[in-house]
Short mmCIF file of C-alpha atoms and ligand atoms in Angstrom, two decimals:
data_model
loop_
_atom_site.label_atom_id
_atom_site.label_comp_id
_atom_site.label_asym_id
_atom_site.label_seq_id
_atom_site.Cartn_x
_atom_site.Cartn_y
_atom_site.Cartn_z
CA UNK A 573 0.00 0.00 0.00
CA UNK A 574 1.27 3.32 -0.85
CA UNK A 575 0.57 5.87 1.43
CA UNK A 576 0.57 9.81 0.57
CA UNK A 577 4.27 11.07 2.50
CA UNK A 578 4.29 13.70 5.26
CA UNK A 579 5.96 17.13 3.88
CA UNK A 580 8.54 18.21 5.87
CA UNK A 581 7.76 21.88 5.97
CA UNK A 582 3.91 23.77 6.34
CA UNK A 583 1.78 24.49 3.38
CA UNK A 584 2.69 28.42 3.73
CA UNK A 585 6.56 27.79 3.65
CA UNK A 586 7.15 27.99 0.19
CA UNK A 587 5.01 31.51 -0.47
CA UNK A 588 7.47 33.14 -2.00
CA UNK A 589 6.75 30.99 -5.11
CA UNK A 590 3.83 28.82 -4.15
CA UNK A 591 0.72 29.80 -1.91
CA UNK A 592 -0.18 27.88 1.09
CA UNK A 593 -3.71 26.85 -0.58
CA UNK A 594 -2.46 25.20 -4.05
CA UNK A 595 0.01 23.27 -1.77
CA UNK A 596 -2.21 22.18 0.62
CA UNK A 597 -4.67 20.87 -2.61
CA UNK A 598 -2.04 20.03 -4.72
CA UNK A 599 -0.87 17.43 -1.71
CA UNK A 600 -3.99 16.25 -0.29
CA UNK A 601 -6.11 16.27 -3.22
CA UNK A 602 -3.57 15.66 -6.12
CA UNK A 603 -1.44 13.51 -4.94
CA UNK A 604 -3.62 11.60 -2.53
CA UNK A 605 -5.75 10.79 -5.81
CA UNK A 606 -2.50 9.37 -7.49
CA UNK A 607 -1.86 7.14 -4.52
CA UNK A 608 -5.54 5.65 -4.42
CA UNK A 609 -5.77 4.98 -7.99
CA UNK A 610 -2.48 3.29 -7.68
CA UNK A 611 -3.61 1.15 -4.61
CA UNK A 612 -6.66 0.33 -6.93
CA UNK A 613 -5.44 -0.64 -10.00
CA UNK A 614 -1.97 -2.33 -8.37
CA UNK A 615 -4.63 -4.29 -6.01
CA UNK A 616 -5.38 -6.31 -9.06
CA UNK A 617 -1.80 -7.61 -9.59
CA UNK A 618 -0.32 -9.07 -6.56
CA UNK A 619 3.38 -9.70 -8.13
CA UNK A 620 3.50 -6.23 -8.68
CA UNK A 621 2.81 -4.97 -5.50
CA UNK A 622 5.41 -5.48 -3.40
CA UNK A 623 7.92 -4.34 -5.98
CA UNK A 624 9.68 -0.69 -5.96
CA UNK A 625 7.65 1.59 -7.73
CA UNK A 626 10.86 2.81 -10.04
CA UNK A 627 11.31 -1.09 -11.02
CA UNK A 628 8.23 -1.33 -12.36
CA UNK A 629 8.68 2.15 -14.21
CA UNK A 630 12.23 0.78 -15.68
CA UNK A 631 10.75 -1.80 -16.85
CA UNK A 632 6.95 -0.50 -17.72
CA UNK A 633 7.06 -1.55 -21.23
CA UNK A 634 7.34 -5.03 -20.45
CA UNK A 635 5.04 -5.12 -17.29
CA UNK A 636 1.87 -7.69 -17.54
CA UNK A 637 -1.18 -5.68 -17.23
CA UNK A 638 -4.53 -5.15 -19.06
CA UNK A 639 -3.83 -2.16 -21.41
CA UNK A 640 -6.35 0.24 -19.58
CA UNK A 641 -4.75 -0.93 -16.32
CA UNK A 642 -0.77 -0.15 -17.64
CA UNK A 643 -2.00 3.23 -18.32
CA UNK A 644 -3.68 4.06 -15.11
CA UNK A 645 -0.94 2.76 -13.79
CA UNK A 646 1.62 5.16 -15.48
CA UNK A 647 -0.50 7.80 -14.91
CA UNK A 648 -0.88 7.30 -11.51
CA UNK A 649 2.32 5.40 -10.48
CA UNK A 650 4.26 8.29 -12.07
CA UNK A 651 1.88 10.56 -10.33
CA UNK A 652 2.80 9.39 -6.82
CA UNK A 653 6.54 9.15 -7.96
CA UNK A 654 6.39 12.66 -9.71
CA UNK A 655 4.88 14.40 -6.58
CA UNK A 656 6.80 12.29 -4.05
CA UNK A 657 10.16 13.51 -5.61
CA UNK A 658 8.58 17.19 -6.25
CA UNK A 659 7.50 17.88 -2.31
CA UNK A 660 11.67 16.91 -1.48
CA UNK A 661 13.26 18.77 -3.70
CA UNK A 662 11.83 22.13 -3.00
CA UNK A 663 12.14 23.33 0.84
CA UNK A 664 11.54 26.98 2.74
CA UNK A 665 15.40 27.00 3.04
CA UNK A 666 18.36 26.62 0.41
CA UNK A 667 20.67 23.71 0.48
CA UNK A 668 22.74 24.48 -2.29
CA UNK A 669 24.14 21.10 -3.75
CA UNK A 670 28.00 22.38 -4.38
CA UNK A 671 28.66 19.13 -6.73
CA UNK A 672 25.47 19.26 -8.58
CA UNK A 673 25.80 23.15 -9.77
CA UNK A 674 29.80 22.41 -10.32
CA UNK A 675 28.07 19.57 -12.66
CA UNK A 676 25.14 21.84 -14.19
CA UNK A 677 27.89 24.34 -14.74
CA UNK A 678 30.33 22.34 -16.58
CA UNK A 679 27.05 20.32 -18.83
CA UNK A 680 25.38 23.58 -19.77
CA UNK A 681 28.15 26.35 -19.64
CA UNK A 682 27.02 28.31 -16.95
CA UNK A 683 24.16 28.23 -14.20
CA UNK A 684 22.18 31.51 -16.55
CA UNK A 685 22.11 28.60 -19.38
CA UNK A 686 21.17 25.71 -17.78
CA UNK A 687 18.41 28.14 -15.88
CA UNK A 688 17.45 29.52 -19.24
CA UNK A 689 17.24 25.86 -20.84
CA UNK A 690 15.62 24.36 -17.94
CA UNK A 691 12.62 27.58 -17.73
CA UNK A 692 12.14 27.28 -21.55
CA UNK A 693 11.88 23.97 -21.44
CA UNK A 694 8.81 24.37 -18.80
CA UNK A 695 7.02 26.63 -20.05
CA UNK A 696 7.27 25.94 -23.79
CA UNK A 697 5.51 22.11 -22.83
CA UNK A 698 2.35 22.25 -24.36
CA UNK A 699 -0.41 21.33 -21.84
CA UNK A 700 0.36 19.33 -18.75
CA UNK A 701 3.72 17.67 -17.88
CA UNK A 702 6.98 18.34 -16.16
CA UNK A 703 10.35 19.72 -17.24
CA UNK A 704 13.46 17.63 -15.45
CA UNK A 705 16.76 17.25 -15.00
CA UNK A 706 18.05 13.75 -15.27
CA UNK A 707 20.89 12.05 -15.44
CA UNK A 708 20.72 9.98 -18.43
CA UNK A 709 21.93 6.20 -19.42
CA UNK A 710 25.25 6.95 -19.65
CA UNK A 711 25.19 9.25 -16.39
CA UNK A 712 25.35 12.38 -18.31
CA UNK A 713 22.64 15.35 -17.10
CA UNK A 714 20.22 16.18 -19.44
CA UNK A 715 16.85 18.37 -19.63
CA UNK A 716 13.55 17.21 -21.38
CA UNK A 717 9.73 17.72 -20.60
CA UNK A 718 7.96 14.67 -20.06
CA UNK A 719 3.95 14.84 -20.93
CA UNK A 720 1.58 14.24 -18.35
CA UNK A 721 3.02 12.24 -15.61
CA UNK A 722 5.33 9.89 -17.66
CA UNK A 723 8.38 9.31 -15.76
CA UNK A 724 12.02 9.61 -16.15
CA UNK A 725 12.42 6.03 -15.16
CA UNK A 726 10.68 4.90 -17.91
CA UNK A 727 13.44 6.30 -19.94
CA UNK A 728 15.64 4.72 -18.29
CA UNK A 729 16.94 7.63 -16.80
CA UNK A 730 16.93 9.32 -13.19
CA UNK A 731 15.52 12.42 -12.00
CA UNK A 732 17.15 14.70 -10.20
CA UNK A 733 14.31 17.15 -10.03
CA UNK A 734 11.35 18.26 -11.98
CA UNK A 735 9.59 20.79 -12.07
CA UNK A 736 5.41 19.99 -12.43
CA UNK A 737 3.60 22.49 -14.73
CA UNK A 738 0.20 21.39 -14.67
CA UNK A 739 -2.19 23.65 -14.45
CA UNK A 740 -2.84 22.61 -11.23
CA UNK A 741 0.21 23.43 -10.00
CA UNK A 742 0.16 27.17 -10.04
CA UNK A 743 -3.44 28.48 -11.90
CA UNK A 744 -5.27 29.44 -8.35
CA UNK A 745 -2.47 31.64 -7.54
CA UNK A 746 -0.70 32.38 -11.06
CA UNK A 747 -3.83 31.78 -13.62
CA UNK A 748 -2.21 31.73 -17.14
CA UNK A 749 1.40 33.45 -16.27
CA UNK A 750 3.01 29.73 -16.02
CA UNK A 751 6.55 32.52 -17.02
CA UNK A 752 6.24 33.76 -13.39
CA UNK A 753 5.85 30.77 -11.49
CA UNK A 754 8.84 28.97 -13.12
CA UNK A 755 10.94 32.35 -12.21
CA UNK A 756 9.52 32.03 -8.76
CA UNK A 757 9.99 28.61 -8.37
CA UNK A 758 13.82 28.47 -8.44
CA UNK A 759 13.18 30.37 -4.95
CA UNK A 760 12.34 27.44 -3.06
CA UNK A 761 14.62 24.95 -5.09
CA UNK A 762 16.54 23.62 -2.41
CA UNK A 763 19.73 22.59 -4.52
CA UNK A 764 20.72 25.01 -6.31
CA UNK A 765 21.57 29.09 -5.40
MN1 MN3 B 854 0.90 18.02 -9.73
#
């Protein structure tokens, strides 16, 4: 059973970029959703169950399910994975990750460029998705959006944080000016300055 996880910080810590109401939906409505459907539809498949929920995304193409199940299952396995991952990487306080940015500097020439990359690459996804940055195959960083809540794992690939720019996500607080809320957002990214 997957269980929605505790956030280690109040629904009003992250205001400078986030309000305390689309967190406190986004989290209890959003995500709780993701982790009931998942429950459901992973209730049906017993071998699966017990299994890490990355595993199963590695290897999604070859997973045993009923069509309609495999996708509510990515949907809502990536979902819970997605959100999980989100709620962690963003914090009221910076911890600046010296080898990541020494990284992101030397794979995208300087912090402006990967930032500049990373924001286009958010807001120019058409309609709901995320924008990461994963390390790839071959260990090498690399920036993509993903739609919906397909996940990096199923690339093959591992996310080092995303950045979730459904609608959801920002529209109480931001309506249509997704431009602002990606700015914002780098506020409360904990790893980087
Ligand atoms: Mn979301």
């Amino acid at each position: 059973m997957y269980e929605l996880p505790k956030l280690d910080y109040a629904y009003n810590a992250l205001e400078i970029a986030i309000d305390a109401k689309t967190m406190e939906v986004h989290h209890t409505k959003h995500h709780q959703a993701y982790v009931n459907n998942l429950n459901n539809v992973l209730d049906k498949y017993a071998d699966l169950k017990d299994q890490p929920l990355e595993d199963l995304m590695k290897r999604f193409d070859s997973l045993e399910m009923d069509e309609k199940d495999k996708i509510t299952f990515k949907n809502n396995g990536g979902g819970h994975l997605n959100h999980s991952l989100f709620w962690t990487v963003m914090g009221p306080e910076k911890q600046v990750d010296d080898k990541l940015v020494a990284e992101i500097t030397s794979a995208f020439e300087s912090m402006e460029e990967f930032r500049e990359l990373f924001g286009n690459t958010a807001l120019k996804h058409f309609g709901s998705g995320w924008a990461w940055l994963v390390r790839d195959e071959n260990s090498k960083l690399a920036v993509y959006s993903l739609p919906n809540q397909d996940s990096p794992f199923m690339k093959g690939h591992m996310p080092i944080f995303g950045l979730d720019v459904w609608e959801h996500a920002y529209y109480l607080h931001y309506q249509n000016r997704r431009a602002e809320y990606i700015e914002n957002w780098w506020k409360v990214l904990k790893f980087l300055p």
